[in-house]
Coordinates of C-alpha atoms in Angstrom, one line a residue:
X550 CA -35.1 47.9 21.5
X551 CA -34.1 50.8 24.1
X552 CA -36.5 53.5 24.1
X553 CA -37.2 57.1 26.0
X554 CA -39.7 59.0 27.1
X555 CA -40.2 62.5 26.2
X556 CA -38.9 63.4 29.5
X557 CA -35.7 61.4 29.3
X558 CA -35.3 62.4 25.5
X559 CA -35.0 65.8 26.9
X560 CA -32.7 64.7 29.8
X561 CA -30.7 63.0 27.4
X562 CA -30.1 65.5 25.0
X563 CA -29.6 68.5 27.1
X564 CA -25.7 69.0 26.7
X565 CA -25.8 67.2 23.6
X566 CA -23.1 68.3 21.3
X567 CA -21.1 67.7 18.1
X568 CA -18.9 65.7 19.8
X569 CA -21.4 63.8 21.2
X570 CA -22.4 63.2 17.3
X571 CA -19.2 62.6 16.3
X572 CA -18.9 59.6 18.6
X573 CA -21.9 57.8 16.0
X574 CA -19.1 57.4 13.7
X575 CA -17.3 54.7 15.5
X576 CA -20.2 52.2 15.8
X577 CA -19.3 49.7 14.5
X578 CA -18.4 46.7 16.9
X579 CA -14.8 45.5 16.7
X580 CA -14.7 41.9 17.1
X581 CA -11.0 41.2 17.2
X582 CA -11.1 41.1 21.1
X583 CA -12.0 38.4 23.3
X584 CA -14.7 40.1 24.9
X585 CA -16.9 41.5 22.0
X586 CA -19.6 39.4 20.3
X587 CA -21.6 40.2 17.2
X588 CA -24.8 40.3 19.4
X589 CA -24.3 42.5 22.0
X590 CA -22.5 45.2 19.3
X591 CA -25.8 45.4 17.7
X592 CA -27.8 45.9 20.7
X593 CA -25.5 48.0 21.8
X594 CA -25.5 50.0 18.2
X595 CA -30.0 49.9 18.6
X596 CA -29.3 51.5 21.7
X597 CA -28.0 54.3 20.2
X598 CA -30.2 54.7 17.4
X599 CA -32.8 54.8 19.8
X600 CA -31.5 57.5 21.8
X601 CA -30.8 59.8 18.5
X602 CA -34.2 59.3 17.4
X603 CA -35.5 60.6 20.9
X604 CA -33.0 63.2 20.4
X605 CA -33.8 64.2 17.0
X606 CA -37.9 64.4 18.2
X607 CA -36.5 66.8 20.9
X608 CA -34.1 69.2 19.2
X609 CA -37.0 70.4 16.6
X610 CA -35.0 74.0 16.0
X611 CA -31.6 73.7 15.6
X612 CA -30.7 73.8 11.9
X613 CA -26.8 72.8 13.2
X614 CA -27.5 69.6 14.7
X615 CA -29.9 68.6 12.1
X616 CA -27.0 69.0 9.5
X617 CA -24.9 67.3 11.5
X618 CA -27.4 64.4 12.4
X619 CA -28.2 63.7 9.1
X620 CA -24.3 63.8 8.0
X621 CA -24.2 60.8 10.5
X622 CA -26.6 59.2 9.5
X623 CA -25.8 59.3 5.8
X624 CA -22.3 58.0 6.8
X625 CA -23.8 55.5 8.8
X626 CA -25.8 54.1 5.9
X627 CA -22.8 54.3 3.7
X628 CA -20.7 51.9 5.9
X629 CA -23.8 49.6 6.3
X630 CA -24.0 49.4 2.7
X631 CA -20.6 47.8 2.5
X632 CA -21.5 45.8 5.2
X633 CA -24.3 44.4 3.7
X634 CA -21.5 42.8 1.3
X635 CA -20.5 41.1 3.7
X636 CA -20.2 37.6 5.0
X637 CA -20.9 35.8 8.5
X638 CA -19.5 32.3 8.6
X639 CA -20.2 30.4 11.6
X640 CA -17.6 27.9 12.5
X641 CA -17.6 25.1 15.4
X642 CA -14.2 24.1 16.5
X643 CA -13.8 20.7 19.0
X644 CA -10.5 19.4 20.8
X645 CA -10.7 16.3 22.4
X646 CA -8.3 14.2 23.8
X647 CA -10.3 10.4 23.1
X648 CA -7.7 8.3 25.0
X649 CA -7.9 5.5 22.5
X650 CA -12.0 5.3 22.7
X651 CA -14.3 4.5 20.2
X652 CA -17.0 7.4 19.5
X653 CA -20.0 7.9 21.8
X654 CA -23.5 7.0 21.1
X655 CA -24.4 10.9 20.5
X656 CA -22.9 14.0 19.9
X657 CA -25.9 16.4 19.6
X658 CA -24.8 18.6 22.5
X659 CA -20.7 18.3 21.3
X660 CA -22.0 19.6 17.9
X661 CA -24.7 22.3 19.3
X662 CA -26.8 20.6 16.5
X663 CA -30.0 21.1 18.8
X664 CA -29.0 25.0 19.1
X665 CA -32.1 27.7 18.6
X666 CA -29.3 29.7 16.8
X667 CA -28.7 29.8 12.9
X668 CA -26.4 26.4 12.0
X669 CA -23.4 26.1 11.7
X670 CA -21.1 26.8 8.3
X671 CA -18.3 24.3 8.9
X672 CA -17.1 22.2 11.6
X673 CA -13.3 21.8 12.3
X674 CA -12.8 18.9 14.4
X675 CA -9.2 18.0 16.2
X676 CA -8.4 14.8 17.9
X677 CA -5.6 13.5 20.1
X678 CA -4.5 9.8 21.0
X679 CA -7.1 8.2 18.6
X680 CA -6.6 4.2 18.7
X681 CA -3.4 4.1 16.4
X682 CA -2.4 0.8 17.6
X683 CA -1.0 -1.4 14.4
X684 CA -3.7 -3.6 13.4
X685 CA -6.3 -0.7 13.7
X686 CA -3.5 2.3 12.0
X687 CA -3.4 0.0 9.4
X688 CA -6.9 -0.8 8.8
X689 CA -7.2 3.5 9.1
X690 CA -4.9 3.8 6.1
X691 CA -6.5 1.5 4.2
X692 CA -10.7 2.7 5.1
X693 CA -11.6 5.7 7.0
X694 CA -11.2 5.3 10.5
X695 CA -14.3 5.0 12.7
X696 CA -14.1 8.2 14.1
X697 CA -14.1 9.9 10.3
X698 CA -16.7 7.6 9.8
X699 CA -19.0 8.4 12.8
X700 CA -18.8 11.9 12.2
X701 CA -19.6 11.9 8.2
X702 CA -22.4 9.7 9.2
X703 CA -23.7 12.5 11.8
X704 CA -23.6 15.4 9.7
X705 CA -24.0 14.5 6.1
X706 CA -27.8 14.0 6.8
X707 CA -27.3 17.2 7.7
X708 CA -26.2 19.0 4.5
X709 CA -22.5 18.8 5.3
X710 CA -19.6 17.2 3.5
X711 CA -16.1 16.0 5.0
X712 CA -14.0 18.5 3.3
X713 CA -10.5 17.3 4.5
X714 CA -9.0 15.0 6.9
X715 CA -5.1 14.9 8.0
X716 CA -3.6 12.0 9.9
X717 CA -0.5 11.3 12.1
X718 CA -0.6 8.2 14.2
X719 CA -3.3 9.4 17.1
X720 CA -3.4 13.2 16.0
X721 CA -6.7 13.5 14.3
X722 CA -8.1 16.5 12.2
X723 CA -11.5 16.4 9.9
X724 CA -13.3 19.6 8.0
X725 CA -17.0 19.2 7.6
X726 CA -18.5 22.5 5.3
X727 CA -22.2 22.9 4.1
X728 CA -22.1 22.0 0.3
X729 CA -22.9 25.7 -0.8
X730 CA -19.8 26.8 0.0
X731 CA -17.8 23.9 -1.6
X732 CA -16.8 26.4 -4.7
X733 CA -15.7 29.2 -2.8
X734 CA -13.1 27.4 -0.6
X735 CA -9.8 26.6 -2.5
X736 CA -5.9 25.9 -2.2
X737 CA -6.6 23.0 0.3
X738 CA -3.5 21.0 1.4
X739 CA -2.9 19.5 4.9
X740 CA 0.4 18.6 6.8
X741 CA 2.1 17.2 9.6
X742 CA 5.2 18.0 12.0
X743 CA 6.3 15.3 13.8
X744 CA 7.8 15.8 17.7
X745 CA 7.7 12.6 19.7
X746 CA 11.4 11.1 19.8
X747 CA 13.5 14.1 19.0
X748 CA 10.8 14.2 15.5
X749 CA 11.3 10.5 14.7
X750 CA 7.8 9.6 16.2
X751 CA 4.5 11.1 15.7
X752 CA 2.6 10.5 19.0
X753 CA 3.1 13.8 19.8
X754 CA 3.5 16.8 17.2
X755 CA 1.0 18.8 14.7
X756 CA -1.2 18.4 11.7
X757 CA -2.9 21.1 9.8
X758 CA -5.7 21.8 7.0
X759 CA -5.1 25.3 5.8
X760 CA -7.1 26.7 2.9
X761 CA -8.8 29.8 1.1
X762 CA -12.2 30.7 1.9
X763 CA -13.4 33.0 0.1
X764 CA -10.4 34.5 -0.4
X765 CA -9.2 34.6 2.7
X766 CA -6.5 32.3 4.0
X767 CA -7.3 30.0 7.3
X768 CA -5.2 27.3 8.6
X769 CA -6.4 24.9 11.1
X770 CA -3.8 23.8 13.4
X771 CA -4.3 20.7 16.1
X772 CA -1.3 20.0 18.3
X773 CA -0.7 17.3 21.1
X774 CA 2.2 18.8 23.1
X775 CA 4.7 16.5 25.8
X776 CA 2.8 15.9 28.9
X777 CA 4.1 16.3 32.4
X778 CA 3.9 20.1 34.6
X779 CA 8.4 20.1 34.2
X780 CA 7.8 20.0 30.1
X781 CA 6.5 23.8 29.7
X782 CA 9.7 24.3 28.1
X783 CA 10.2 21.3 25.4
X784 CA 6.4 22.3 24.9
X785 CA 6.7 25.9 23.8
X786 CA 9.9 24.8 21.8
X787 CA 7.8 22.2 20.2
X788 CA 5.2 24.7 19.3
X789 CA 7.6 26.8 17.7
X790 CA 9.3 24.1 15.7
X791 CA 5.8 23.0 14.0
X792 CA 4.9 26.8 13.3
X793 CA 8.3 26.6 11.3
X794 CA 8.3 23.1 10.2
X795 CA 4.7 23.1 8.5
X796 CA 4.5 23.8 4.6
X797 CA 8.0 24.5 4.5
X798 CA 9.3 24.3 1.1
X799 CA 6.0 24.9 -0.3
X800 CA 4.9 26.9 -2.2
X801 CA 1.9 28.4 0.4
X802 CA 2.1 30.7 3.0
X803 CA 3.3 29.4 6.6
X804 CA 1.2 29.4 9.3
X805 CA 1.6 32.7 10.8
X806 CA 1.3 33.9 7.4
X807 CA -2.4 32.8 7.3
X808 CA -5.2 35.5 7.6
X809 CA -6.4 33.4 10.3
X810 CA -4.5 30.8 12.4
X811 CA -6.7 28.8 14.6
X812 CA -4.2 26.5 17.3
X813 CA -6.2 24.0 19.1
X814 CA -5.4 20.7 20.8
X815 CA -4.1 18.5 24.0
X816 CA -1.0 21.3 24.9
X817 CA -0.3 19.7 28.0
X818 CA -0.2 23.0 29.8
X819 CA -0.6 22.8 33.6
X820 CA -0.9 24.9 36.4
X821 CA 1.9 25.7 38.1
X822 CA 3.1 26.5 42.1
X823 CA -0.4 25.5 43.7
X824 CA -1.4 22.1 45.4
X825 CA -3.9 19.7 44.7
X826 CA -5.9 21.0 47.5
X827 CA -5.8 24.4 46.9
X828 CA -6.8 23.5 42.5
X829 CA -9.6 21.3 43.7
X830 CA -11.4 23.8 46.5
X831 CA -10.8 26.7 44.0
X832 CA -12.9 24.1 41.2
X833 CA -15.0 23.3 44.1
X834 CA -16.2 27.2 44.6
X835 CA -15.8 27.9 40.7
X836 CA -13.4 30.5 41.3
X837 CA -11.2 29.9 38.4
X838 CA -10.1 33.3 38.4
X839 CA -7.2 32.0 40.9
X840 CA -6.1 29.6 39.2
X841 CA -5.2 31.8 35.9
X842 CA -2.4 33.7 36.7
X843 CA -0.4 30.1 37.5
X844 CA -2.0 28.3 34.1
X845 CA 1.4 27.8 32.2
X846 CA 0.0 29.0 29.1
X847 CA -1.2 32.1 30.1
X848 CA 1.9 32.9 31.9
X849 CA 4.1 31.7 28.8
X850 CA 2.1 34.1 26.9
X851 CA 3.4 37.1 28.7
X852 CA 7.0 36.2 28.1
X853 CA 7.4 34.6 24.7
X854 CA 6.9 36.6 21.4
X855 CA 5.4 34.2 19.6
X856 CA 2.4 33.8 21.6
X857 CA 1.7 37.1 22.8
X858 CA -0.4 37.9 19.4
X859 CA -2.9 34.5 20.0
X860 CA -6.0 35.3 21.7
X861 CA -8.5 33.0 23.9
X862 CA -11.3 33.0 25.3
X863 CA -11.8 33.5 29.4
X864 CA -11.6 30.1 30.9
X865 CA -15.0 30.1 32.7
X866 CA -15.2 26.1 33.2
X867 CA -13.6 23.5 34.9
X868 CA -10.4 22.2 33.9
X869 CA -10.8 19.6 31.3
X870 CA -7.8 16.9 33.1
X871 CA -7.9 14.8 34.9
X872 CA -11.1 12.9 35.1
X873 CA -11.9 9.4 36.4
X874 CA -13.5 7.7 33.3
X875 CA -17.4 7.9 32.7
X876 CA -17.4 10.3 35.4
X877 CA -17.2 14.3 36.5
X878 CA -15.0 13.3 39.4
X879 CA -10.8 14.4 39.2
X880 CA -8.7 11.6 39.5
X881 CA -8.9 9.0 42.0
X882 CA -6.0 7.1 41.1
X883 CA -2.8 6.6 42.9
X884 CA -1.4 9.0 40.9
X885 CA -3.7 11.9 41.6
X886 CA -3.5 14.2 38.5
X887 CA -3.6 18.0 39.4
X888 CA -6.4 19.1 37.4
X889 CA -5.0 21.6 34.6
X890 CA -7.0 23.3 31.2
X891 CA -4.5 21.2 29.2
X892 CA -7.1 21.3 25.9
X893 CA -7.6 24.6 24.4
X894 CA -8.4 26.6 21.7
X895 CA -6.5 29.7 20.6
X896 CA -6.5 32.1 17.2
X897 CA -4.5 35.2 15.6
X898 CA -5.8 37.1 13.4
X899 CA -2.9 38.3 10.6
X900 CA -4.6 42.2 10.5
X901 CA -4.4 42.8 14.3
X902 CA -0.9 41.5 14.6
X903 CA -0.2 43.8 11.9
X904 CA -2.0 46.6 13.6
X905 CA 0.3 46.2 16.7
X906 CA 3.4 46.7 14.7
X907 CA 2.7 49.7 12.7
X908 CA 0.9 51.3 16.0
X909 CA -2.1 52.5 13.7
X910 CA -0.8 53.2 10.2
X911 CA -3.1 50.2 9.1
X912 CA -6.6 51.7 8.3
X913 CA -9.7 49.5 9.6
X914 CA -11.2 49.8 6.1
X915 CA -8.6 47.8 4.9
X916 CA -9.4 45.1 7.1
X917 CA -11.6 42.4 5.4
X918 CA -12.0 39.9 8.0
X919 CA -13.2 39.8 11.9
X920 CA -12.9 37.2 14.6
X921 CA -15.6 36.8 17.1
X922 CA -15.9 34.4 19.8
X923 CA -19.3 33.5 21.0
X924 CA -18.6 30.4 22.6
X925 CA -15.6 28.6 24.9
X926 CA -17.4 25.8 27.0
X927 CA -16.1 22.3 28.3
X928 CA -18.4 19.6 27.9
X929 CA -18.9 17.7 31.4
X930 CA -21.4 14.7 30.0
X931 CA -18.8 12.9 27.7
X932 CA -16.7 10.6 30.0
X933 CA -15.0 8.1 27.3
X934 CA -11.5 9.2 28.1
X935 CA -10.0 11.2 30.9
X936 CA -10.3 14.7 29.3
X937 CA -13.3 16.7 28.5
X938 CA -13.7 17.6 24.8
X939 CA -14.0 21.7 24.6
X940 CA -15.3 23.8 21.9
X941 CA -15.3 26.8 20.7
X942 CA -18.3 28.9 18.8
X943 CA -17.0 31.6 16.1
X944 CA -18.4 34.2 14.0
X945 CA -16.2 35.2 11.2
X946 CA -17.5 38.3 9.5
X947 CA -15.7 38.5 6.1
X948 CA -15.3 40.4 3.0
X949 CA -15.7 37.7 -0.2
X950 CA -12.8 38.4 -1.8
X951 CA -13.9 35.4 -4.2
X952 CA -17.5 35.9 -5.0
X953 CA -18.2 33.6 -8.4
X954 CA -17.7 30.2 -9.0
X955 CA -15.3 29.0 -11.0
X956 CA -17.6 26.5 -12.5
X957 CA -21.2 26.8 -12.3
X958 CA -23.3 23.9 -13.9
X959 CA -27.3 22.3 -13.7
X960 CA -28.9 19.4 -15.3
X961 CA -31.1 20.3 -18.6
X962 CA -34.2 18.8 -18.9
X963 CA -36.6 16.1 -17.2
X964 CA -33.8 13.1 -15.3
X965 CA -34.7 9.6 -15.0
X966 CA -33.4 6.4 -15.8
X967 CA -35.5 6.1 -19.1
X968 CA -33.0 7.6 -21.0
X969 CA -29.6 9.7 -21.6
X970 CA -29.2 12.4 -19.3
X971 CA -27.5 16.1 -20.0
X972 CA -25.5 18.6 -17.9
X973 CA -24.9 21.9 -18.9
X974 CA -21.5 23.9 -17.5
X975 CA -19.7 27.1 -18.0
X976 CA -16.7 28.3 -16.9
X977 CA -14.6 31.3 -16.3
X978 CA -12.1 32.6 -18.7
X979 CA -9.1 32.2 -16.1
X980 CA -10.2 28.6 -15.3
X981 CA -7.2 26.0 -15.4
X982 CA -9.6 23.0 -16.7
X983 CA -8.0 19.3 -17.8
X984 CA -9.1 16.1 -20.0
X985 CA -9.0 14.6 -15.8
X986 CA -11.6 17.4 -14.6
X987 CA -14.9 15.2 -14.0
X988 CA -18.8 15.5 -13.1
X989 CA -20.0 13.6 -10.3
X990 CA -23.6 13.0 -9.8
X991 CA -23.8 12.5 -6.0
X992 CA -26.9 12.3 -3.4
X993 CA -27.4 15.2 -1.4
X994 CA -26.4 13.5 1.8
X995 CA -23.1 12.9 0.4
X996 CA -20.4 11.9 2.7
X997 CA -16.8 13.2 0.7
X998 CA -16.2 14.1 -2.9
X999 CA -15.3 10.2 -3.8
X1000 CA -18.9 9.8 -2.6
X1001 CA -20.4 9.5 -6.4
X1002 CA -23.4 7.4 -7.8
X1003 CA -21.7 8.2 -10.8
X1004 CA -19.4 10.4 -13.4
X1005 CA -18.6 11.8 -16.7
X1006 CA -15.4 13.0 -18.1
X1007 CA -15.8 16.6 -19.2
X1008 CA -13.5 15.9 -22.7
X1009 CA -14.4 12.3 -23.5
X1010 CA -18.3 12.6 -22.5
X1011 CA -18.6 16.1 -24.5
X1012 CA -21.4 16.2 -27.0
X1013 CA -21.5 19.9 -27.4
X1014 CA -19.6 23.5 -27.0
X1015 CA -19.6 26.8 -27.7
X1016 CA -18.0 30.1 -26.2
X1017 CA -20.6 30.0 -24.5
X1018 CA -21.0 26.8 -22.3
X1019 CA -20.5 23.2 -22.7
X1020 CA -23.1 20.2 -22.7
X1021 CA -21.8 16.4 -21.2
X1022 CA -24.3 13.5 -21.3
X1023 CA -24.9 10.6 -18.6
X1024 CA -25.7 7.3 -19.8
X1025 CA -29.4 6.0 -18.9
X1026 CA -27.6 3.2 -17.4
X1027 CA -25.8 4.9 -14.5
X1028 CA -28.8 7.0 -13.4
X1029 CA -30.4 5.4 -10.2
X1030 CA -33.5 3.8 -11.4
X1031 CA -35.1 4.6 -8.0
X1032 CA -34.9 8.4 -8.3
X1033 CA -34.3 10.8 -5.6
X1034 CA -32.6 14.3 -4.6
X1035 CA -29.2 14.4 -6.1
X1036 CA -26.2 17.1 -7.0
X1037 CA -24.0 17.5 -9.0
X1038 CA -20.2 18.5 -8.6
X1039 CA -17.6 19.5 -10.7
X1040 CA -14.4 18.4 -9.6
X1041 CA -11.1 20.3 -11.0
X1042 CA -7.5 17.8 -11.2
X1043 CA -5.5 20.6 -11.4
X1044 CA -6.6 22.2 -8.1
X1045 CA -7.7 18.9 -6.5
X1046 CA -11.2 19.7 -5.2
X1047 CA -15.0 20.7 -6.4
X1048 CA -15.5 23.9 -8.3
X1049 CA -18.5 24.0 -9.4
X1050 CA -22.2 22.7 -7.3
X1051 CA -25.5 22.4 -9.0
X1052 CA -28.8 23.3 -7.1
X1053 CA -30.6 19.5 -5.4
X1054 CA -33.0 18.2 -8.1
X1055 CA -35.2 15.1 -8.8
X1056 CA -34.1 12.3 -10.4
X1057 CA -37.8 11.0 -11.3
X1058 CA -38.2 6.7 -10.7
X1059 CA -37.7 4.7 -13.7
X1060 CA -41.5 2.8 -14.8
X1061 CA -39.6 -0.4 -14.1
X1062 CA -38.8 0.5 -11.3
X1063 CA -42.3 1.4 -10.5
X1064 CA -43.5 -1.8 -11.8
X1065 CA -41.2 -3.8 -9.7
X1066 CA -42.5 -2.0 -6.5
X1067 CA -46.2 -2.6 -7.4
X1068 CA -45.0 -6.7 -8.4
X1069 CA -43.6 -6.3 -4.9
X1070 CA -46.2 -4.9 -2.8
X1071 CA -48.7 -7.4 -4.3
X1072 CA -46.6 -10.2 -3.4
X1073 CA -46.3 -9.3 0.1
X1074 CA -50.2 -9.0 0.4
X1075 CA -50.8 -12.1 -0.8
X1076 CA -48.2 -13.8 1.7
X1077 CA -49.4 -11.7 4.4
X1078 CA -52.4 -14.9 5.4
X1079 CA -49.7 -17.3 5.0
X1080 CA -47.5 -15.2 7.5
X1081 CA -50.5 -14.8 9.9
X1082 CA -51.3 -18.5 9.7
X1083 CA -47.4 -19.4 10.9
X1084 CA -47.1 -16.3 12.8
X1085 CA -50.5 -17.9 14.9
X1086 CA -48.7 -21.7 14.9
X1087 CA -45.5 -20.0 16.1
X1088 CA -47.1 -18.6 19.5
X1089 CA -49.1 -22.3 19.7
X1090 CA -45.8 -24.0 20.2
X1091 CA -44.4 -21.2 22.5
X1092 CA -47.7 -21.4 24.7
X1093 CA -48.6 -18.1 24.4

């Protein structure tokens, strides 16, 4: 923390006024621009602190600016108060064009799942031109396809749960969300816009998950615009056909209605005018800065209405096209790509769109959710296709506008396979419940929510109710004999996802089960001579 010594106290404070004081009101850090982060707004706002603390020690006899100091302060603690209400929800947001590969051996550094920072609360994950060839889109529809599959079995160790996944030929687009906010995120549907072939084909196009979290509506958009520097055209009109074209008809908001609209994918944009010499030495010296004012996309965002309210990050890496495979070096081919940041990652935030049109009217304090950036990095060590994946690190600091479950439920009593099992659930008053709504006892390392050891119906299992809370029992026989950490979930049919999420608990081993493990172990001491004895005839015959 910033501090002063008496003599700059008294430096500082000399010409301090109620202006000056006034200023203390506005402290708080606005993250809705690019360049803000949650980090350096607090340091910023310690700063301060610091210096009206030294001030404070130095004015020791005027009665006015002690009023007015501790009028600021009061109000300061006031807004903190409602801060502390808040909510920061840390979200990590990957584009990558795969070019038909199958999934690296690793993915720590993709994932920042080796980051000092706090983790992350969901991970939004869009893919283009994932192998959609017939005999493997086919075997997709049918099982999860290896890249779903890959990433469930990387982060559901970790305490997160595939939420939702959307699919359209090679267009890719998978939700993973730490399980303890599984009740608060609701209204989850996902969609697709087809462009490729005059919207006949879906090699090219959009697909979406939008939900509420927390109240708050966010829609996850991944595009993968037509290629080529001549397209910018057909690809800003294709962009403006799937902002119309998804959930029309429906009854949910469309996607610039969304609190937050996060647009993401292969867009194809290139830079235009410059040469292939001029691109590479200006990569070559990492002055990027030249190369912006030609990037197609950030020139079409001057000019078209549409895109003028999305906001990105500064483009401080290389561009992500076109790379020689397993490599870091630009295309080699005959072709000779001109490199170009054709994979990004863009967001508009509802509030500051409406801010812009009303020039002000729209109070701050109305505003219950901020978008910060923290992060928008390229990542050089994956070479499996010719782009580089890119991600992008966000805070968003919310206002729960949902705050309870709708369901909240936990098992009674001691859990084993020995006998018949009991949960115990309530339920809010406004709660649509139906004979289909059902318990799931699942594992902690759960992959989706048809990841169950087992289930009960919440009608036809029922042994007990009052106004109070209901009971629902689990047959001995469908409890895992060998014990473990497990969950468990209520899932709603009427609003097609889990409600309701029990604390982890201990399913205690069944005596059998013990038993068999101690039969076990014996056994495999009393073979272990036997084992030696071959093991020892084994090297004889190989000599060694």
């Amino acid at each position: 923390m910033a501090s002063l010594s008496g003599e700059d106290a008294s430096q500082h404070c000399e010409g301090l006024s109620l202006n000056d004081l006034e200023s203390l009101h506005n402290f708080r850090s606005r993250s809705g621009s690019v360049g803000s982060t949650g980090s350096s707004g607090r340091l910023q706002l310690r700063q301060r602190v610091a210096h009206l603390m030294a001030c404070v020690e130095d004015v020791s006899s005027d009665d006015e600016i002690h009023k007015e100091v501790s009028r600021t302060l009061d109000e300061a603690f006031l807004i903190c108060g409602k801060k502390l209400k808040w909510q920061e929800f840390r979200l990590h947001l990957v584009t990558w064009n795969v070019g038909t590969a199958s999934p690296p051996p690793d993915v720590t550094s993709l994932l920042q799942l080796n980051s000092l920072g706090p983790t992350m609360d969901m991970y939004v994950i869009g893919l283009q031109e994932v192998n959609s060839k017939i005999t493997n889109f086919l075997s997709d529809l049918a099982f999860d396809d290896p890249w779903s599959i890959f990433f469930m079995a990387v982060l559901s160790p970790l305490g997160y749960i595939k939420l939702s996944s959307v699919r359209m030929q090679g267009l890719l687009l998978l939700t993973f969300v730490k399980h303890i906010h599984l009740p608060f995120i609701r209204d989850i549907h996902t969609q697709f816009t087809r462009t490729g072939l005059y919207g006949y084909w879906g090699n090219k196009g959009g697909v979406s998950i939008r939900m509420s979290l927390y109240g708050h509506t966010i829609c996850f958009l991944n595009c993968h615009l037509p290629a080529h520097m001549e397209n910018t055209e057909q690809r800003l009109d294709d962009f403006e056909k799937i902002l119309e074209m998804q959930f029309e008809g429906e009854n949910i908001p469309s996607t610039l209605e969304h609190d937050v609209l996060f647009w993401f994918g292969d867009l194809n944009f290139r830079i235009a005018d410059y040469g292939i010499h001029f691109v590479r030495e200006s990569i070559n010296n990492k002055r990027y800065s030249l190369l912006w004012e030609k990037d197609q996309l950030n020139m079409a965002k001057k000019t078209e209405a549409f895109l003028k309210e999305f906001i990105e990050g500064p483009l401080q890496f290389k561009p992500t096209y076109k790379f020689d495979l397993y490599s870091d070096v630009y295309d080699t081919s005959e072709k000779k790509r001109k490199p170009a940041w054709t994979d990004r990652i863009l967001w508009r935030v509802k509030h500051l769109c409406q801010n812009a049109s009303k020039e002000g009217e729209f109070s701050e304090e109305e505003q219950t959710i901020f978008v910060t950036l923290n992060n928008y990095v390229s990542h050089m060590s994956y070479g499996i296709s010719d782009h580089k994946p890119v991600t992008g690190t966000f805070g968003l600091e919310l206002k729960p506008l949902v705050s309870v479950p709708l369901v909240v439920l936990n098992p009674e009593g001691e859990w084993s396979a020995e006998h018949d099992v009991i949960i115990r659930y309530s339920a809010v008053p406004e709660f649509p419940s139906s004979a289909w709504d059902w318990i799931g006892l699942f594992k902690v390392t759960f992959r989706h929510m048809n990841d169950y050891v087992t289930y009960a119906w919440v009608e036809d299992d029922e042994i007990s109710s009052n106004k109070d809370s209901k009971q629902v029992y689990m047959s001995a026989s469908e409890i895992p004999t060998m014990g473990g950490e497990f969950l468990l979930c209520y899932y709603s049919n009427n609003l097609q996802t889990i409600v309701g999420i029990s604390e982890p608990f201990q399913i205690l081993p069944s005596k059998t089960s013990i038993e068999k493990d101690l039969t076990q172990e014996e056994n495999s001491w009393m073979q272990k001579p036997d084992d030696l004895e071959s093991r020892d005839e084994s090297e004889d015959r190989k000599g060694i």
